[in-house]
Coordinates of C-alpha atoms and ligand atoms in Angstrom, one line a residue:
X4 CA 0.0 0.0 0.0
X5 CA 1.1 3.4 -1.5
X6 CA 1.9 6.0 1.4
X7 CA -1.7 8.2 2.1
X8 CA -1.9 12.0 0.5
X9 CA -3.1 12.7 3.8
X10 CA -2.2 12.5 7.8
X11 CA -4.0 9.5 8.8
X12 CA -5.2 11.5 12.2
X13 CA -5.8 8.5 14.5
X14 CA -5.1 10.9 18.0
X15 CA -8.5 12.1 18.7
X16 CA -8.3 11.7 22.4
X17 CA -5.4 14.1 22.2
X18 CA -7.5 16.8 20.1
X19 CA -9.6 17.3 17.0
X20 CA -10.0 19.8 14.1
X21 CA -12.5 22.0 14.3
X22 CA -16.0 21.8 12.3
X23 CA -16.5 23.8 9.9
X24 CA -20.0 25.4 11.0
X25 CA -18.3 25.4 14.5
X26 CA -15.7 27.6 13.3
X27 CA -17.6 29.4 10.8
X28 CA -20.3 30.1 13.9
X29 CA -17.3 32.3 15.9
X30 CA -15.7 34.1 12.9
X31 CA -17.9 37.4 13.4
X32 CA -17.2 37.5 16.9
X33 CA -14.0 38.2 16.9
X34 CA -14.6 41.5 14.5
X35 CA -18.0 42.3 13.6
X36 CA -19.8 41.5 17.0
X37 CA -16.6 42.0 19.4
X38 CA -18.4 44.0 22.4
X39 CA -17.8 43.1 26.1
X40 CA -21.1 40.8 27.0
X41 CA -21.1 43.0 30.3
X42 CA -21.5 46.4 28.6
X43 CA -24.7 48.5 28.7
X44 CA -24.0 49.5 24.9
X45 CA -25.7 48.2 21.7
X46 CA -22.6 46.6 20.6
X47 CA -22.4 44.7 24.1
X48 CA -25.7 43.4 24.2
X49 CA -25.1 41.6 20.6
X50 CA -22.4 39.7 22.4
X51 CA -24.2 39.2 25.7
X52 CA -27.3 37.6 23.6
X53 CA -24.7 35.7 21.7
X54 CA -23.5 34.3 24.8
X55 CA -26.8 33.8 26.5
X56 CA -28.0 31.5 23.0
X57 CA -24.8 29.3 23.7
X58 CA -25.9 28.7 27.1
X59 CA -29.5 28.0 26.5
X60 CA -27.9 25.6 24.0
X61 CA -25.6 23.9 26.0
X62 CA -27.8 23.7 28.9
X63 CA -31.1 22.2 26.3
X64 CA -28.3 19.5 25.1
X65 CA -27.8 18.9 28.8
X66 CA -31.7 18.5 30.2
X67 CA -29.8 21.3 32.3
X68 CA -31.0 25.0 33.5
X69 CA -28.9 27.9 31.6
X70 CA -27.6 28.8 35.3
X71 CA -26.0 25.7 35.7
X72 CA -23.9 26.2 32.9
X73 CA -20.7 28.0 34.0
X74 CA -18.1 29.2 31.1
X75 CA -14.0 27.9 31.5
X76 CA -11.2 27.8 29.7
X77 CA -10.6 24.6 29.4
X78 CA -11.2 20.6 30.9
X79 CA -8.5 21.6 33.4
X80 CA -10.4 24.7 34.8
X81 CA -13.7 23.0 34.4
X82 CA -11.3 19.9 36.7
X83 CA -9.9 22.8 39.3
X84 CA -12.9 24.8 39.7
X85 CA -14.8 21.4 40.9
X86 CA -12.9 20.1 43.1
X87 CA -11.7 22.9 44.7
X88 CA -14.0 24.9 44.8
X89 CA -16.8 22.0 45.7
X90 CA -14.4 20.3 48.8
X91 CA -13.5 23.8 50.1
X92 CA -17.3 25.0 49.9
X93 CA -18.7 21.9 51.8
X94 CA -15.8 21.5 53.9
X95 CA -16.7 25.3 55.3
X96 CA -20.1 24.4 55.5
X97 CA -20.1 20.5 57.4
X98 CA -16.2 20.1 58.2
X99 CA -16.3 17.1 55.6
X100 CA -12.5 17.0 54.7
X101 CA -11.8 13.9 52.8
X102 CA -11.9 13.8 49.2
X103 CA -12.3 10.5 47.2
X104 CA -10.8 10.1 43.8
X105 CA -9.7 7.3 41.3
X106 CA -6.2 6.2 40.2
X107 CA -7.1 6.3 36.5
X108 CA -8.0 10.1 36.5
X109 CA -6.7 12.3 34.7
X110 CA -3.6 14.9 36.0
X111 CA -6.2 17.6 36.2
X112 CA -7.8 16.2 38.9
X113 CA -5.3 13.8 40.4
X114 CA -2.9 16.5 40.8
X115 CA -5.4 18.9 42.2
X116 CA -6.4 16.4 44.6
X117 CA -2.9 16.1 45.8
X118 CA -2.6 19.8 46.2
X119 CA -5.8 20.0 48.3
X120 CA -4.5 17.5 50.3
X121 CA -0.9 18.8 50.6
X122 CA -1.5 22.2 51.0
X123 CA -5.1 22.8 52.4
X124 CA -5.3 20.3 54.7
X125 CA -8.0 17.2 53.2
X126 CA -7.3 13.8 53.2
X127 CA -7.5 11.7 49.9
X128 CA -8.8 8.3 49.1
X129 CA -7.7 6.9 45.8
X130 CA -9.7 4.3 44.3
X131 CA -8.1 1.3 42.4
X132 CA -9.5 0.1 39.6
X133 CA -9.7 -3.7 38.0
X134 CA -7.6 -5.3 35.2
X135 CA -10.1 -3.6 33.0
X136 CA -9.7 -0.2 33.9
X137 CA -13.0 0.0 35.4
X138 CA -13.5 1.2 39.2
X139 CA -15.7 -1.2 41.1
X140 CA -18.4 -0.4 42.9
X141 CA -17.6 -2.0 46.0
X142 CA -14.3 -0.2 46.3
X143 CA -16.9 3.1 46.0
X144 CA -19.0 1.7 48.4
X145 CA -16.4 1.1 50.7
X146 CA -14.8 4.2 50.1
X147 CA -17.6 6.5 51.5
X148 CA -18.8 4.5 54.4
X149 CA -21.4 6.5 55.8
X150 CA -20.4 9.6 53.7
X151 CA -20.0 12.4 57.0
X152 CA -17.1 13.1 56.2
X153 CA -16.9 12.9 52.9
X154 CA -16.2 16.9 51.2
X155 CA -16.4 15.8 47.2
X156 CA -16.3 12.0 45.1
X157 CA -14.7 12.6 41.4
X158 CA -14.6 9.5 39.1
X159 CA -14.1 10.5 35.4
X160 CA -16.6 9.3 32.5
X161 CA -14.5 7.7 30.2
X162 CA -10.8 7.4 30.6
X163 CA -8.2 9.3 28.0
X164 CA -5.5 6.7 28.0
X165 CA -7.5 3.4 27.8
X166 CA -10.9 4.4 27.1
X167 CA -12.8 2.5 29.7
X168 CA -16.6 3.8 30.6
X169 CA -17.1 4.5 34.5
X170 CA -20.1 3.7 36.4
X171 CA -20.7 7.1 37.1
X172 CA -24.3 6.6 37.3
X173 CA -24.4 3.8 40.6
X174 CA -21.4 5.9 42.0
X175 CA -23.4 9.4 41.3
X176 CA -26.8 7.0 43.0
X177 CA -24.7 5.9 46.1
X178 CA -23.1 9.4 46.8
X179 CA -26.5 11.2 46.4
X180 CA -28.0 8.7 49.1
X181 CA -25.4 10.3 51.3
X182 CA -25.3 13.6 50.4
X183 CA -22.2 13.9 48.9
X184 CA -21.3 15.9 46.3
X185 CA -20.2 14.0 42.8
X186 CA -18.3 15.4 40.2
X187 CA -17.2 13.6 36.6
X188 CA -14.3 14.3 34.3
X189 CA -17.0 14.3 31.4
X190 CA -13.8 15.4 29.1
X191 CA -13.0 12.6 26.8
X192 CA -16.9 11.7 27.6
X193 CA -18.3 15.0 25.8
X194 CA -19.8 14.2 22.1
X195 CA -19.6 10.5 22.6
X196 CA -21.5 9.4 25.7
X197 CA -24.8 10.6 26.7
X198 CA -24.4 13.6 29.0
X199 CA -28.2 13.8 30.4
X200 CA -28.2 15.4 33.8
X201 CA -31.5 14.8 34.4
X202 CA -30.6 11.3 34.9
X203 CA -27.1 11.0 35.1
X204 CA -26.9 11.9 39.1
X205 CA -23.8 14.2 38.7
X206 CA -23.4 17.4 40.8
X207 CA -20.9 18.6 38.3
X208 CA -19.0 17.6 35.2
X209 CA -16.8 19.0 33.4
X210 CA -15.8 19.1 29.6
X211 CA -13.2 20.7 27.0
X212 CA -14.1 22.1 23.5
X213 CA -11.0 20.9 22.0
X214 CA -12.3 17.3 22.1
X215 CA -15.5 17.6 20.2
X216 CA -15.0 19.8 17.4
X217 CA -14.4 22.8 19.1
X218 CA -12.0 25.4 19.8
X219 CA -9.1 25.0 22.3
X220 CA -9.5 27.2 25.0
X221 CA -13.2 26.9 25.6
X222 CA -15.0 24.4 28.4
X223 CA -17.8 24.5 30.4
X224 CA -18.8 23.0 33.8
X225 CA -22.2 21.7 34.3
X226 CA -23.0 22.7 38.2
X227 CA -25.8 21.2 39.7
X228 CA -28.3 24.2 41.7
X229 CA -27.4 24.1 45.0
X230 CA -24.3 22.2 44.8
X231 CA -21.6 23.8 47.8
X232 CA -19.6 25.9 45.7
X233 CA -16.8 28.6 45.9
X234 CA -15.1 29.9 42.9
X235 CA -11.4 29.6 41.9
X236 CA -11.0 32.5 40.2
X237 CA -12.3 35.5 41.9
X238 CA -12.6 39.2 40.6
X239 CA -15.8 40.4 38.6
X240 CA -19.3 39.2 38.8
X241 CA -19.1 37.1 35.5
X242 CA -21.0 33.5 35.2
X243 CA -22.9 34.7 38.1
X244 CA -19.7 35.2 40.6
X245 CA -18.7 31.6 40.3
X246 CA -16.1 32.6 37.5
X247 CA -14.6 35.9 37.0
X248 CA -13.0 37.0 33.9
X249 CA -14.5 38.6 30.6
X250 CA -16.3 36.0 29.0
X251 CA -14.7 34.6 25.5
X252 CA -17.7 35.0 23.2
X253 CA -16.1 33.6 20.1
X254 CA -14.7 30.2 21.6
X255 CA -18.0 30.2 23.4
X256 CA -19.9 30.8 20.1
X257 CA -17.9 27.9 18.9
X258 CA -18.0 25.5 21.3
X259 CA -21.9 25.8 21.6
X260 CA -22.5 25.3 17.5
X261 CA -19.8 22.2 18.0
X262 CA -21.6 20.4 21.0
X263 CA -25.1 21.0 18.7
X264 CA -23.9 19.2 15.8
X265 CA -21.8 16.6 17.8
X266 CA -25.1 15.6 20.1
X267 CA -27.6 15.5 16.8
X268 CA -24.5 13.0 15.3
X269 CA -23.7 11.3 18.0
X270 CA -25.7 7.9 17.8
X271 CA -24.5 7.4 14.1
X272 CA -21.0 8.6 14.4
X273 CA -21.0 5.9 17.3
X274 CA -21.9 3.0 15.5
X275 CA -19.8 4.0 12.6
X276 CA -16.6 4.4 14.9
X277 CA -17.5 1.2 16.6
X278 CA -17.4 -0.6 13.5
X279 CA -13.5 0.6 12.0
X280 CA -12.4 0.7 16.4
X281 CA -13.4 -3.3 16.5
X282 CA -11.1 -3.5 13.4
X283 CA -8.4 -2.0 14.7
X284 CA -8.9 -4.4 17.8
X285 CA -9.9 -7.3 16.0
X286 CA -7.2 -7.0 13.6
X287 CA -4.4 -5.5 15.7
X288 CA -4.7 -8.4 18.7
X289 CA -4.3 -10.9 15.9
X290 CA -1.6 -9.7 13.9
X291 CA 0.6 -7.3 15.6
X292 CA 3.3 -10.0 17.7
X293 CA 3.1 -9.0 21.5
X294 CA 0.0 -6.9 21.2
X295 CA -2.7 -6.6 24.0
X296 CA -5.8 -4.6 24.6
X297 CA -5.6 -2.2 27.9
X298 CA -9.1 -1.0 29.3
X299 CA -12.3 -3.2 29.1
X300 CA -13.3 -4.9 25.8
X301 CA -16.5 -4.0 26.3
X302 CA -17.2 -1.0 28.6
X303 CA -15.4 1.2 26.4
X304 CA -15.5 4.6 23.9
X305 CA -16.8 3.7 20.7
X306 CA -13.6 5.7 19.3
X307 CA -11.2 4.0 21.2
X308 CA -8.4 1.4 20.8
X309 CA -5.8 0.9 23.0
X310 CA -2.7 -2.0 23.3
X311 CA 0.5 -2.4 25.1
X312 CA 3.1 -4.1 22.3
X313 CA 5.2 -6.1 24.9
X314 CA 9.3 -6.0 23.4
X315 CA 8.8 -2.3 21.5
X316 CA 9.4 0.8 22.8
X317 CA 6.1 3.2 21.8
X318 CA 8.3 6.1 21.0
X319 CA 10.0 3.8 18.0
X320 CA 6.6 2.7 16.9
X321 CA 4.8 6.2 16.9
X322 CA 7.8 7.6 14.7
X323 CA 8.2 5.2 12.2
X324 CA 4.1 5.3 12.1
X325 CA 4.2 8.9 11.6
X326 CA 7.1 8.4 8.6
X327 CA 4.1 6.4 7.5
X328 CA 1.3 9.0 7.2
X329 CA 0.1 7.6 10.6
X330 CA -0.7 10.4 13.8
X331 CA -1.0 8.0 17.0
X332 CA -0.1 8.8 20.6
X333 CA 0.8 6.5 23.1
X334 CA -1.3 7.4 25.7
X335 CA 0.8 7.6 28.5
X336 CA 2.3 11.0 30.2
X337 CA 5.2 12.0 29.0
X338 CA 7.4 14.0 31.5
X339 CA 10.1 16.5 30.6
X340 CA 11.4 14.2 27.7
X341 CA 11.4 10.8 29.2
X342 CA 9.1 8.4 28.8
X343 CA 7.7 7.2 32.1
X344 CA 5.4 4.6 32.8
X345 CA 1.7 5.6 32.4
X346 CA 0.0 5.9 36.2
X347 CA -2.9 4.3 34.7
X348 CA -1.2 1.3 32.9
X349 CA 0.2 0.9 36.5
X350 CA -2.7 1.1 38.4
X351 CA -4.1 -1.8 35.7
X352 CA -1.3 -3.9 37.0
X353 CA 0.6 -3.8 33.6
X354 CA 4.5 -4.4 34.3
X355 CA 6.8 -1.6 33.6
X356 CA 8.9 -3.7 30.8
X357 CA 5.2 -3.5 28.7
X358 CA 3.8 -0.4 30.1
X359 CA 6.2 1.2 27.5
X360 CA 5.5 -0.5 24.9
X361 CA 1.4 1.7 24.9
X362 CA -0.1 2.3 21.7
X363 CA -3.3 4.6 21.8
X364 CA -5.1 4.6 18.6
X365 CA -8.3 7.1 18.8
X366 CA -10.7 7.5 15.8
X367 CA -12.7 10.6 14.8
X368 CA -14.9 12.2 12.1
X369 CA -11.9 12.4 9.3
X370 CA -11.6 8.5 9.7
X371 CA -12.1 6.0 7.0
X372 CA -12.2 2.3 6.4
X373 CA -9.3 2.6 3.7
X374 CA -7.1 4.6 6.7
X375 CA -7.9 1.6 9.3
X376 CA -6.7 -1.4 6.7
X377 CA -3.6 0.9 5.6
X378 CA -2.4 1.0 9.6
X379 CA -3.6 -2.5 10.0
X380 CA -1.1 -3.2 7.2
X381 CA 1.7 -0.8 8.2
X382 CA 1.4 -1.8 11.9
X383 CA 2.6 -5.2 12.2
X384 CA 5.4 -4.6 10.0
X385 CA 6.2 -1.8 11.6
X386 CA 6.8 -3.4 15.1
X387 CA 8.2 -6.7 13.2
X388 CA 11.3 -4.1 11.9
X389 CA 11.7 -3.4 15.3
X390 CA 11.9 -6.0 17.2
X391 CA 13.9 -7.4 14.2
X392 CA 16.4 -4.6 14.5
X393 CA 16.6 -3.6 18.3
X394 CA 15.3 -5.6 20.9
X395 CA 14.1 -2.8 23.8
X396 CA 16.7 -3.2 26.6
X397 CA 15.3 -3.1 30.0
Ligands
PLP20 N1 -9.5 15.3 31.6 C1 -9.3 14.4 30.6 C2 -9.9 13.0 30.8 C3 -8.6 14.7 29.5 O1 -8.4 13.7 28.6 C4 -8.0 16.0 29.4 C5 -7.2 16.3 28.2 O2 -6.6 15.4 27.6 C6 -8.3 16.9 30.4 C7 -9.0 16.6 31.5 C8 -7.7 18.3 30.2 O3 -8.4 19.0 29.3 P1 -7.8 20.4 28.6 O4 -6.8 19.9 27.7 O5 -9.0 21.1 28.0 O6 -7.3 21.2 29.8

């Protein structure tokens, strides 16, 4: 097989392009319509209707009120302003000052977690998870106990590094019987799992424009109504004091029009993801020497393959798959240059000797089934040349 004309963009977890319409949607508020949404003027009010229609949107694709829609940056502020601002609220209010977490999150909130525990005084309970990446119930159940003193529970939706799906909904059900405060990493969940909070039993979640077809820079956090609150970033009385700063209209614009059209697609993107992901599985698990599936085989993102190649090194396979035409990611953190061992491999249990050896293949709107048999051919000979050529030292 010829090399493609184009980047066969299999990282979608890591980011994706923006949509047309989405993009399209924001272009006149950057020049045309660029008031302040707080000004009194005519050309303030155009943006402050602007931004008020992106959060009836949001908020109508939710099942959610408007109010409960808060504006961020991004997943990480969405991340920080829940946890922190969630603990510390109920903490003032009932002198709960544990927060419970999983191993598997993401750095946003693990590392956040770790700071409210070093440095403001909570204590931290990290939940493990099973072979298949998925946090048991039990472990939840045991966890909370009878919940007193319990400040905030965050469990993300879908995991970025192996794609397993949470049971957010029993853990949202046994943390509401107690009156404790949930919150889900909806990040890599946003576009691709349903995200109804009038039956998902979340307090807040969180999300990231980048990942469905929106701009970078953009998020919002859903907030339940009378969820103990206090905001991270003080200042004006933006988003109704819980987030100061001048709201970005454009990226807001954006992220509203991207969230539309990835909710009205999302059922038959699904099913055509699932069909070219199982592929990749299928196909990769059979063919590429040493391969093995991390996260659940079944409780998982529709858009989602992920392997550890046992005898490669991921940063050999990702370049020569890039020389290829081929965008992949490995799906473990890479710190200042070196490759270390993915916290979430390891809290799967996956030796160190494999966990390097991670392969993350993520599929998105841009995806064919002529760019999944190309990898499927390029892959095995890819890691076949290297183990041929260098066997990884360890
Ligand atoms: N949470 C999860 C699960 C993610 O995958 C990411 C980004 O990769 C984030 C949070 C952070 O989002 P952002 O890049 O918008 O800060």
């Amino acid at each position: 097989m010829s090399q493609p004309r184009r980047t066969i963009y299999l990282d979608h977890a890591a980011t994706t392009p923006m949509h047309p319409d989405a993009l399209a949607a924001m272009q006149p508020y950057f020049s045309e319509f660029y008031g302040n949404p707080s000004s009194i003027h005519g050309v303030g009010r155009r943006a402050s209707v602007a931004l008020a229609g992106a959060r009836r949107t949001i908020a109508e694709l939710l099942h959610a009120k408007p109010s409960e829609v808060i504006f961020t940056g991004c997943g990480t502020e969405g991340d920080n302003a829940a946890l922190r601002g969630i603990a510390l609220a109920h903490r003032e209010a009932t002198g709960a000052k544990r927060i419970i977490t999983s191993a598997i999150e993401h750095h946003a909130v693990l590392t956040t977690a770790e700071d409210l525990r070093d440095h403001f005084g909570f204590d931290l309970t990290i939940l493990p998870v099973n072979s298949a990446g998925v946090v048991p119930i039990e472990e939840v159940v045991t966890a909370l106990g009878d919940g007193k003193d319990v400040a905030v529970v965050s469990v993300m939706y879908a995991n970025n590094e192996i794609g397993a799906i949470q049971p957010i909904g029993e853990i949202g059900e046994r943390c509401r019987a107690l009156g404790v405060p949930f919150h889900t990493d909806a990040v890599q969940a946003a576009g691709k799992l349903p995200l109804n909070v009038a039956e998902l039993p979340v307090d807040a979640l969180s999300t990231s424009a980048h990942k469905f077809y929106g701009p970078k820079g953009a998020g919002f956090l859903y907030l339940r109504s009378g969820t103990p609150f206090q905001p991270f970033m003080t200042g004006g009385s933006h988003e109704s004091n819980r987030r100061a700063g001048t709201e970005n209209v454009p990226l807001i614009v954006g992220m509203a029009k991207a969230f539309e059209i990835v909710e009205r697609e999302r059922p038959q993107e699904n099913a055509r993801l699932r069909v070219l992901r199982d592929q990749l599985i299928g196909s990769i698990l059979e063919n590429v020497d040493g391969a093995r599936l991390t996260g659940s085989a079944t409780q998982r993102l529709d858009s989602h393959a992920s392997f550890v190649i046992s005898g490669v090194e991921a940063e050999g396979v990702l370049i020569a798959l890039d020389l290829a035409g081929v965008a992949a990611s490995s799906g473990s953190a890479c710190t200042s240059g070196a490759q270390r061992p993915s916290h979430v491999l390891e809290a799967l249990g996956v030796p160190a000797r494999d966990a390097v050896g991670g392969l993350r293949l993520t599929l998105g709107h841009s995806n064919t089934p002529e760019d999944v048999a190309y990898v499927l051919q390029k892959l095995p000979q890819i890691v076949a040349q290297i183990k041929g050529a260098a066997p990884v030292m360890l």
